[in-house]
Amino acid sequence: MSKAKDIKEEIEDQQVEETQTETVETEELTVEEKLQEELGQEKDKFLRLFAEFENYKKRTSKERVELFKTASKDVMVSMLPVLDDFERALMHIEDDKEAEELRKGVVLIYQKLLTTLGQKGLVAMEVKQGDTFDSEVHQAITQVPAPSDDLKGKIIDVVEKGYTLGETVIRFPKVVIGQ
């Protein structure tokens, strides 16, 4: 009996060892699975962070380009009254025939100023008498009775020119419209 007992104990020990080995292997697999899952989560975090950083770079570069385009806006707006004064001076000098040399000098300075501001992106808006009034593009100062029926709702006079800097309107043209 003792021999049968010994064999029985050996079989039980083998079964216990096998069970322990299987348990260790399943624990190792679960640890491995846990590590795989953590790795997947970390990869996902990394990819999201990378995509967020790429979006940030694109957004800041767009903002920088926009800032450079409109950085001179304040200077341009402050120069517009000078342009208006030049245009008024040119209109009055043209009437005076004695000041021909003065007129030529003022025209040269005016052209040079326009060229310089144009190189920086300033463009005069083209508005003329007879154009249709558009409240999104024009600023109406007053309405007067239209001299003819075809000028009703149209621009009769341009009081002040409008200007754009790049694609941005920095001053809307001030107009008189027919009623």
JSON list of N, CA and C in Angstrom, two decimals, residues 70 72-88 90-91 110-111 113-127 136-139 158-175:
[
{"chain": "A", "resi": 70, "resn": "THR", "atom": "N", "xyz": [-1.52, 92.24, -42.31]},
{"chain": "A", "resi": 70, "resn": "THR", "atom": "CA", "xyz": [-2.24, 93.40, -41.76]},
{"chain": "A", "resi": 70, "resn": "THR", "atom": "C", "xyz": [-1.45, 94.14, -40.68]},
{"chain": "A", "resi": 72, "resn": "SER", "atom": "N", "xyz": [0.70, 96.44, -41.02]},
{"chain": "A", "resi": 72, "resn": "SER", "atom": "CA", "xyz": [0.83, 97.86, -41.33]},
{"chain": "A", "resi": 72, "resn": "SER", "atom": "C", "xyz": [-0.53, 98.57, -41.41]},
{"chain": "A", "resi": 73, "resn": "LYS", "atom": "N", "xyz": [-1.58, 97.93, -40.94]},
{"chain": "A", "resi": 73, "resn": "LYS", "atom": "CA", "xyz": [-2.92, 98.49, -41.05]},
{"chain": "A", "resi": 73, "resn": "LYS", "atom": "C", "xyz": [-3.02, 99.84, -40.34]},
{"chain": "A", "resi": 74, "resn": "ASP", "atom": "N", "xyz": [-2.49, 99.94, -39.14]},
{"chain": "A", "resi": 74, "resn": "ASP", "atom": "CA", "xyz": [-2.58, 101.20, -38.38]},
{"chain": "A", "resi": 74, "resn": "ASP", "atom": "C", "xyz": [-1.85, 102.33, -39.11]},
{"chain": "A", "resi": 75, "resn": "VAL", "atom": "N", "xyz": [-0.69, 102.02, -39.66]},
{"chain": "A", "resi": 75, "resn": "VAL", "atom": "CA", "xyz": [0.07, 103.04, -40.40]},
{"chain": "A", "resi": 75, "resn": "VAL", "atom": "C", "xyz": [-0.70, 103.46, -41.64]},
{"chain": "A", "resi": 76, "resn": "MET", "atom": "N", "xyz": [-1.26, 102.50, -42.34]},
{"chain": "A", "resi": 76, "resn": "MET", "atom": "CA", "xyz": [-2.02, 102.81, -43.57]},
{"chain": "A", "resi": 76, "resn": "MET", "atom": "C", "xyz": [-3.24, 103.68, -43.26]},
{"chain": "A", "resi": 77, "resn": "VAL", "atom": "N", "xyz": [-3.96, 103.32, -42.20]},
{"chain": "A", "resi": 77, "resn": "VAL", "atom": "CA", "xyz": [-5.15, 104.09, -41.83]},
{"chain": "A", "resi": 77, "resn": "VAL", "atom": "C", "xyz": [-4.75, 105.53, -41.47]},
{"chain": "A", "resi": 78, "resn": "SER", "atom": "N", "xyz": [-3.63, 105.71, -40.81]},
{"chain": "A", "resi": 78, "resn": "SER", "atom": "CA", "xyz": [-3.20, 107.06, -40.46]},
{"chain": "A", "resi": 78, "resn": "SER", "atom": "C", "xyz": [-2.69, 107.83, -41.68]},
{"chain": "A", "resi": 79, "resn": "MET", "atom": "N", "xyz": [-2.29, 107.14, -42.75]},
{"chain": "A", "resi": 79, "resn": "MET", "atom": "CA", "xyz": [-1.81, 107.81, -43.97]},
{"chain": "A", "resi": 79, "resn": "MET", "atom": "C", "xyz": [-2.95, 108.20, -44.92]},
{"chain": "A", "resi": 80, "resn": "LEU", "atom": "N", "xyz": [-4.13, 107.64, -44.74]},
{"chain": "A", "resi": 80, "resn": "LEU", "atom": "CA", "xyz": [-5.25, 107.93, -45.64]},
{"chain": "A", "resi": 80, "resn": "LEU", "atom": "C", "xyz": [-5.64, 109.41, -45.65]},
{"chain": "A", "resi": 81, "resn": "PRO", "atom": "N", "xyz": [-5.69, 110.10, -44.52]},
{"chain": "A", "resi": 81, "resn": "PRO", "atom": "CA", "xyz": [-5.98, 111.53, -44.59]},
{"chain": "A", "resi": 81, "resn": "PRO", "atom": "C", "xyz": [-4.94, 112.32, -45.38]},
{"chain": "A", "resi": 82, "resn": "VAL", "atom": "N", "xyz": [-3.68, 111.88, -45.34]},
{"chain": "A", "resi": 82, "resn": "VAL", "atom": "CA", "xyz": [-2.63, 112.55, -46.12]},
{"chain": "A", "resi": 82, "resn": "VAL", "atom": "C", "xyz": [-2.92, 112.37, -47.61]},
{"chain": "A", "resi": 83, "resn": "LEU", "atom": "N", "xyz": [-3.32, 111.18, -48.01]},
{"chain": "A", "resi": 83, "resn": "LEU", "atom": "CA", "xyz": [-3.69, 110.95, -49.41]},
{"chain": "A", "resi": 83, "resn": "LEU", "atom": "C", "xyz": [-4.87, 111.82, -49.82]},
{"chain": "A", "resi": 84, "resn": "ASP", "atom": "N", "xyz": [-5.86, 111.92, -48.94]},
{"chain": "A", "resi": 84, "resn": "ASP", "atom": "CA", "xyz": [-7.02, 112.77, -49.23]},
{"chain": "A", "resi": 84, "resn": "ASP", "atom": "C", "xyz": [-6.60, 114.23, -49.41]},
{"chain": "A", "resi": 85, "resn": "ASP", "atom": "N", "xyz": [-5.70, 114.69, -48.54]},
{"chain": "A", "resi": 85, "resn": "ASP", "atom": "CA", "xyz": [-5.22, 116.09, -48.65]},
{"chain": "A", "resi": 85, "resn": "ASP", "atom": "C", "xyz": [-4.47, 116.31, -49.96]},
{"chain": "A", "resi": 86, "resn": "PHE", "atom": "N", "xyz": [-3.66, 115.34, -50.36]},
{"chain": "A", "resi": 86, "resn": "PHE", "atom": "CA", "xyz": [-2.96, 115.45, -51.64]},
{"chain": "A", "resi": 86, "resn": "PHE", "atom": "C", "xyz": [-3.94, 115.56, -52.79]},
{"chain": "A", "resi": 87, "resn": "GLU", "atom": "N", "xyz": [-4.97, 114.73, -52.78]},
{"chain": "A", "resi": 87, "resn": "GLU", "atom": "CA", "xyz": [-5.96, 114.77, -53.87]},
{"chain": "A", "resi": 87, "resn": "GLU", "atom": "C", "xyz": [-6.68, 116.11, -53.91]},
{"chain": "A", "resi": 88, "resn": "ARG", "atom": "N", "xyz": [-7.04, 116.64, -52.74]},
{"chain": "A", "resi": 88, "resn": "ARG", "atom": "CA", "xyz": [-7.70, 117.96, -52.71]},
{"chain": "A", "resi": 88, "resn": "ARG", "atom": "C", "xyz": [-6.75, 119.05, -53.21]},
{"chain": "A", "resi": 90, "resn": "LEU", "atom": "N", "xyz": [-4.28, 118.70, -55.32]},
{"chain": "A", "resi": 90, "resn": "LEU", "atom": "CA", "xyz": [-4.14, 118.55, -56.77]},
{"chain": "A", "resi": 90, "resn": "LEU", "atom": "C", "xyz": [-5.34, 119.12, -57.51]},
{"chain": "A", "resi": 91, "resn": "MET", "atom": "N", "xyz": [-6.53, 118.95, -56.97]},
{"chain": "A", "resi": 91, "resn": "MET", "atom": "CA", "xyz": [-7.71, 119.50, -57.63]},
{"chain": "A", "resi": 91, "resn": "MET", "atom": "C", "xyz": [-7.67, 121.03, -57.65]},
{"chain": "A", "resi": 110, "resn": "TYR", "atom": "N", "xyz": [2.93, 112.91, -54.88]},
{"chain": "A", "resi": 110, "resn": "TYR", "atom": "CA", "xyz": [1.70, 112.13, -54.73]},
{"chain": "A", "resi": 110, "resn": "TYR", "atom": "C", "xyz": [1.84, 110.76, -55.39]},
{"chain": "A", "resi": 111, "resn": "GLN", "atom": "N", "xyz": [2.39, 110.73, -56.60]},
{"chain": "A", "resi": 111, "resn": "GLN", "atom": "CA", "xyz": [2.58, 109.45, -57.30]},
{"chain": "A", "resi": 111, "resn": "GLN", "atom": "C", "xyz": [3.55, 108.54, -56.54]},
{"chain": "A", "resi": 113, "resn": "LEU", "atom": "N", "xyz": [4.13, 108.56, -53.29]},
{"chain": "A", "resi": 113, "resn": "LEU", "atom": "CA", "xyz": [3.43, 108.09, -52.10]},
{"chain": "A", "resi": 113, "resn": "LEU", "atom": "C", "xyz": [2.46, 106.96, -52.45]},
{"chain": "A", "resi": 114, "resn": "LEU", "atom": "N", "xyz": [1.71, 107.14, -53.54]},
{"chain": "A", "resi": 114, "resn": "LEU", "atom": "CA", "xyz": [0.78, 106.10, -53.97]},
{"chain": "A", "resi": 114, "resn": "LEU", "atom": "C", "xyz": [1.51, 104.81, -54.33]},
{"chain": "A", "resi": 115, "resn": "THR", "atom": "N", "xyz": [2.62, 104.92, -55.02]},
{"chain": "A", "resi": 115, "resn": "THR", "atom": "CA", "xyz": [3.40, 103.74, -55.40]},
{"chain": "A", "resi": 115, "resn": "THR", "atom": "C", "xyz": [3.93, 103.01, -54.18]},
{"chain": "A", "resi": 116, "resn": "THR", "atom": "N", "xyz": [4.46, 103.76, -53.23]},
{"chain": "A", "resi": 116, "resn": "THR", "atom": "CA", "xyz": [5.02, 103.16, -52.02]},
{"chain": "A", "resi": 116, "resn": "THR", "atom": "C", "xyz": [3.94, 102.44, -51.22]},
{"chain": "A", "resi": 117, "resn": "LEU", "atom": "N", "xyz": [2.80, 103.10, -51.04]},
{"chain": "A", "resi": 117, "resn": "LEU", "atom": "CA", "xyz": [1.71, 102.46, -50.29]},
{"chain": "A", "resi": 117, "resn": "LEU", "atom": "C", "xyz": [1.12, 101.28, -51.06]},
{"chain": "A", "resi": 118, "resn": "GLY", "atom": "N", "xyz": [1.10, 101.38, -52.38]},
{"chain": "A", "resi": 118, "resn": "GLY", "atom": "CA", "xyz": [0.62, 100.27, -53.20]},
{"chain": "A", "resi": 118, "resn": "GLY", "atom": "C", "xyz": [1.52, 99.05, -53.09]},
{"chain": "A", "resi": 119, "resn": "GLN", "atom": "N", "xyz": [2.83, 99.26, -52.97]},
{"chain": "A", "resi": 119, "resn": "GLN", "atom": "CA", "xyz": [3.76, 98.15, -52.80]},
{"chain": "A", "resi": 119, "resn": "GLN", "atom": "C", "xyz": [3.53, 97.44, -51.47]},
{"chain": "A", "resi": 120, "resn": "LYS", "atom": "N", "xyz": [3.02, 98.17, -50.50]},
{"chain": "A", "resi": 120, "resn": "LYS", "atom": "CA", "xyz": [2.74, 97.58, -49.18]},
{"chain": "A", "resi": 120, "resn": "LYS", "atom": "C", "xyz": [1.34, 96.96, -49.12]},
{"chain": "A", "resi": 121, "resn": "GLY", "atom": "N", "xyz": [0.58, 97.00, -50.23]},
{"chain": "A", "resi": 121, "resn": "GLY", "atom": "CA", "xyz": [-0.70, 96.31, -50.28]},
{"chain": "A", "resi": 121, "resn": "GLY", "atom": "C", "xyz": [-1.93, 97.21, -50.25]},
{"chain": "A", "resi": 122, "resn": "LEU", "atom": "N", "xyz": [-1.76, 98.52, -50.24]},
{"chain": "A", "resi": 122, "resn": "LEU", "atom": "CA", "xyz": [-2.90, 99.43, -50.22]},
{"chain": "A", "resi": 122, "resn": "LEU", "atom": "C", "xyz": [-3.43, 99.61, -51.64]},
{"chain": "A", "resi": 123, "resn": "VAL", "atom": "N", "xyz": [-4.75, 99.40, -51.80]},
{"chain": "A", "resi": 123, "resn": "VAL", "atom": "CA", "xyz": [-5.38, 99.53, -53.10]},
{"chain": "A", "resi": 123, "resn": "VAL", "atom": "C", "xyz": [-6.65, 100.37, -52.93]},
{"chain": "A", "resi": 124, "resn": "ALA", "atom": "N", "xyz": [-6.83, 101.36, -53.81]},
{"chain": "A", "resi": 124, "resn": "ALA", "atom": "CA", "xyz": [-8.04, 102.18, -53.79]},
{"chain": "A", "resi": 124, "resn": "ALA", "atom": "C", "xyz": [-9.19, 101.38, -54.38]},
{"chain": "A", "resi": 125, "resn": "MET", "atom": "N", "xyz": [-10.36, 101.49, -53.76]},
{"chain": "A", "resi": 125, "resn": "MET", "atom": "CA", "xyz": [-11.54, 100.80, -54.26]},
{"chain": "A", "resi": 125, "resn": "MET", "atom": "C", "xyz": [-12.13, 101.63, -55.40]},
{"chain": "A", "resi": 126, "resn": "GLU", "atom": "N", "xyz": [-12.46, 100.97, -56.48]},
{"chain": "A", "resi": 126, "resn": "GLU", "atom": "CA", "xyz": [-13.00, 101.66, -57.64]},
{"chain": "A", "resi": 126, "resn": "GLU", "atom": "C", "xyz": [-14.51, 101.87, -57.46]},
{"chain": "A", "resi": 127, "resn": "VAL", "atom": "N", "xyz": [-14.90, 103.12, -57.27]},
{"chain": "A", "resi": 127, "resn": "VAL", "atom": "CA", "xyz": [-16.31, 103.48, -57.17]},
{"chain": "A", "resi": 127, "resn": "VAL", "atom": "C", "xyz": [-16.49, 104.72, -58.02]},
{"chain": "A", "resi": 136, "resn": "GLU", "atom": "N", "xyz": [-22.88, 96.66, -48.23]},
{"chain": "A", "resi": 136, "resn": "GLU", "atom": "CA", "xyz": [-21.76, 95.87, -47.71]},
{"chain": "A", "resi": 136, "resn": "GLU", "atom": "C", "xyz": [-20.42, 96.44, -48.17]},
{"chain": "A", "resi": 137, "resn": "VAL", "atom": "N", "xyz": [-20.45, 97.24, -49.24]},
{"chain": "A", "resi": 137, "resn": "VAL", "atom": "CA", "xyz": [-19.20, 97.76, -49.81]},
{"chain": "A", "resi": 137, "resn": "VAL", "atom": "C", "xyz": [-19.09, 99.27, -49.65]},
{"chain": "A", "resi": 138, "resn": "HIS", "atom": "N", "xyz": [-20.23, 99.97, -49.64]},
{"chain": "A", "resi": 138, "resn": "HIS", "atom": "CA", "xyz": [-20.24, 101.43, -49.58]},
{"chain": "A", "resi": 138, "resn": "HIS", "atom": "C", "xyz": [-20.84, 101.91, -48.27]},
{"chain": "A", "resi": 139, "resn": "GLN", "atom": "N", "xyz": [-20.45, 103.12, -47.89]},
{"chain": "A", "resi": 139, "resn": "GLN", "atom": "CA", "xyz": [-21.04, 103.78, -46.73]},
{"chain": "A", "resi": 139, "resn": "GLN", "atom": "C", "xyz": [-21.78, 105.01, -47.23]},
{"chain": "A", "resi": 158, "resn": "VAL", "atom": "N", "xyz": [-19.06, 110.49, -55.03]},
{"chain": "A", "resi": 158, "resn": "VAL", "atom": "CA", "xyz": [-18.15, 109.83, -54.10]},
{"chain": "A", "resi": 158, "resn": "VAL", "atom": "C", "xyz": [-17.48, 110.93, -53.28]},
{"chain": "A", "resi": 159, "resn": "VAL", "atom": "N", "xyz": [-17.78, 110.97, -51.98]},
{"chain": "A", "resi": 159, "resn": "VAL", "atom": "CA", "xyz": [-17.24, 112.01, -51.11]},
{"chain": "A", "resi": 159, "resn": "VAL", "atom": "C", "xyz": [-15.82, 111.65, -50.68]},
{"chain": "A", "resi": 160, "resn": "GLU", "atom": "N", "xyz": [-15.58, 110.39, -50.35]},
{"chain": "A", "resi": 160, "resn": "GLU", "atom": "CA", "xyz": [-14.27, 109.95, -49.88]},
{"chain": "A", "resi": 160, "resn": "GLU", "atom": "C", "xyz": [-13.99, 108.56, -50.43]},
{"chain": "A", "resi": 161, "resn": "LYS", "atom": "N", "xyz": [-12.79, 108.36, -50.95]},
{"chain": "A", "resi": 161, "resn": "LYS", "atom": "CA", "xyz": [-12.40, 107.07, -51.52]},
{"chain": "A", "resi": 161, "resn": "LYS", "atom": "C", "xyz": [-12.31, 106.01, -50.44]},
{"chain": "A", "resi": 162, "resn": "GLY", "atom": "N", "xyz": [-12.53, 104.76, -50.85]},
{"chain": "A", "resi": 162, "resn": "GLY", "atom": "CA", "xyz": [-12.33, 103.63, -49.96]},
{"chain": "A", "resi": 162, "resn": "GLY", "atom": "C", "xyz": [-11.05, 102.91, -50.32]},
{"chain": "A", "resi": 163, "resn": "TYR", "atom": "N", "xyz": [-10.48, 102.22, -49.35]},
{"chain": "A", "resi": 163, "resn": "TYR", "atom": "CA", "xyz": [-9.21, 101.52, -49.57]},
{"chain": "A", "resi": 163, "resn": "TYR", "atom": "C", "xyz": [-9.25, 100.13, -48.96]},
{"chain": "A", "resi": 164, "resn": "THR", "atom": "N", "xyz": [-8.51, 99.23, -49.61]},
{"chain": "A", "resi": 164, "resn": "THR", "atom": "CA", "xyz": [-8.33, 97.89, -49.06]},
{"chain": "A", "resi": 164, "resn": "THR", "atom": "C", "xyz": [-6.85, 97.64, -48.83]},
{"chain": "A", "resi": 165, "resn": "LEU", "atom": "N", "xyz": [-6.57, 96.85, -47.81]},
{"chain": "A", "resi": 165, "resn": "LEU", "atom": "CA", "xyz": [-5.20, 96.42, -47.52]},
{"chain": "A", "resi": 165, "resn": "LEU", "atom": "C", "xyz": [-5.21, 94.91, -47.66]},
{"chain": "A", "resi": 166, "resn": "GLY", "atom": "N", "xyz": [-4.65, 94.43, -48.76]},
{"chain": "A", "resi": 166, "resn": "GLY", "atom": "CA", "xyz": [-4.76, 93.00, -49.06]},
{"chain": "A", "resi": 166, "resn": "GLY", "atom": "C", "xyz": [-6.20, 92.69, -49.42]},
{"chain": "A", "resi": 167, "resn": "GLU", "atom": "N", "xyz": [-6.84, 91.86, -48.63]},
{"chain": "A", "resi": 167, "resn": "GLU", "atom": "CA", "xyz": [-8.24, 91.52, -48.87]},
{"chain": "A", "resi": 167, "resn": "GLU", "atom": "C", "xyz": [-9.16, 92.21, -47.87]},
{"chain": "A", "resi": 168, "resn": "THR", "atom": "N", "xyz": [-8.61, 92.97, -46.94]},
{"chain": "A", "resi": 168, "resn": "THR", "atom": "CA", "xyz": [-9.38, 93.60, -45.88]},
{"chain": "A", "resi": 168, "resn": "THR", "atom": "C", "xyz": [-9.69, 95.04, -46.24]},
{"chain": "A", "resi": 169, "resn": "VAL", "atom": "N", "xyz": [-10.95, 95.44, -46.09]},
{"chain": "A", "resi": 169, "resn": "VAL", "atom": "CA", "xyz": [-11.33, 96.83, -46.31]},
{"chain": "A", "resi": 169, "resn": "VAL", "atom": "C", "xyz": [-10.94, 97.62, -45.07]},
{"chain": "A", "resi": 170, "resn": "ILE", "atom": "N", "xyz": [-10.07, 98.62, -45.24]},
{"chain": "A", "resi": 170, "resn": "ILE", "atom": "CA", "xyz": [-9.68, 99.43, -44.08]},
{"chain": "A", "resi": 170, "resn": "ILE", "atom": "C", "xyz": [-10.45, 100.75, -44.03]},
{"chain": "A", "resi": 171, "resn": "ARG", "atom": "N", "xyz": [-11.04, 101.15, -45.15]},
{"chain": "A", "resi": 171, "resn": "ARG", "atom": "CA", "xyz": [-11.94, 102.30, -45.15]},
{"chain": "A", "resi": 171, "resn": "ARG", "atom": "C", "xyz": [-12.94, 102.12, -46.29]},
{"chain": "A", "resi": 172, "resn": "PHE", "atom": "N", "xyz": [-14.22, 102.18, -45.93]},
{"chain": "A", "resi": 172, "resn": "PHE", "atom": "CA", "xyz": [-15.28, 102.06, -46.93]},
{"chain": "A", "resi": 172, "resn": "PHE", "atom": "C", "xyz": [-15.45, 103.39, -47.65]},
{"chain": "A", "resi": 173, "resn": "PRO", "atom": "N", "xyz": [-15.76, 103.36, -48.94]},
{"chain": "A", "resi": 173, "resn": "PRO", "atom": "CA", "xyz": [-15.97, 104.62, -49.66]},
{"chain": "A", "resi": 173, "resn": "PRO", "atom": "C", "xyz": [-17.26, 105.29, -49.18]},
{"chain": "A", "resi": 174, "resn": "LYS", "atom": "N", "xyz": [-17.17, 106.60, -48.93]},
{"chain": "A", "resi": 174, "resn": "LYS", "atom": "CA", "xyz": [-18.34, 107.37, -48.50]},
{"chain": "A", "resi": 174, "resn": "LYS", "atom": "C", "xyz": [-18.99, 107.97, -49.72]},
{"chain": "A", "resi": 175, "resn": "VAL", "atom": "N", "xyz": [-20.28, 107.67, -49.91]},
{"chain": "A", "resi": 175, "resn": "VAL", "atom": "CA", "xyz": [-20.97, 108.06, -51.14]},
{"chain": "A", "resi": 175, "resn": "VAL", "atom": "C", "xyz": [-22.31, 108.74, -50.84]}
]
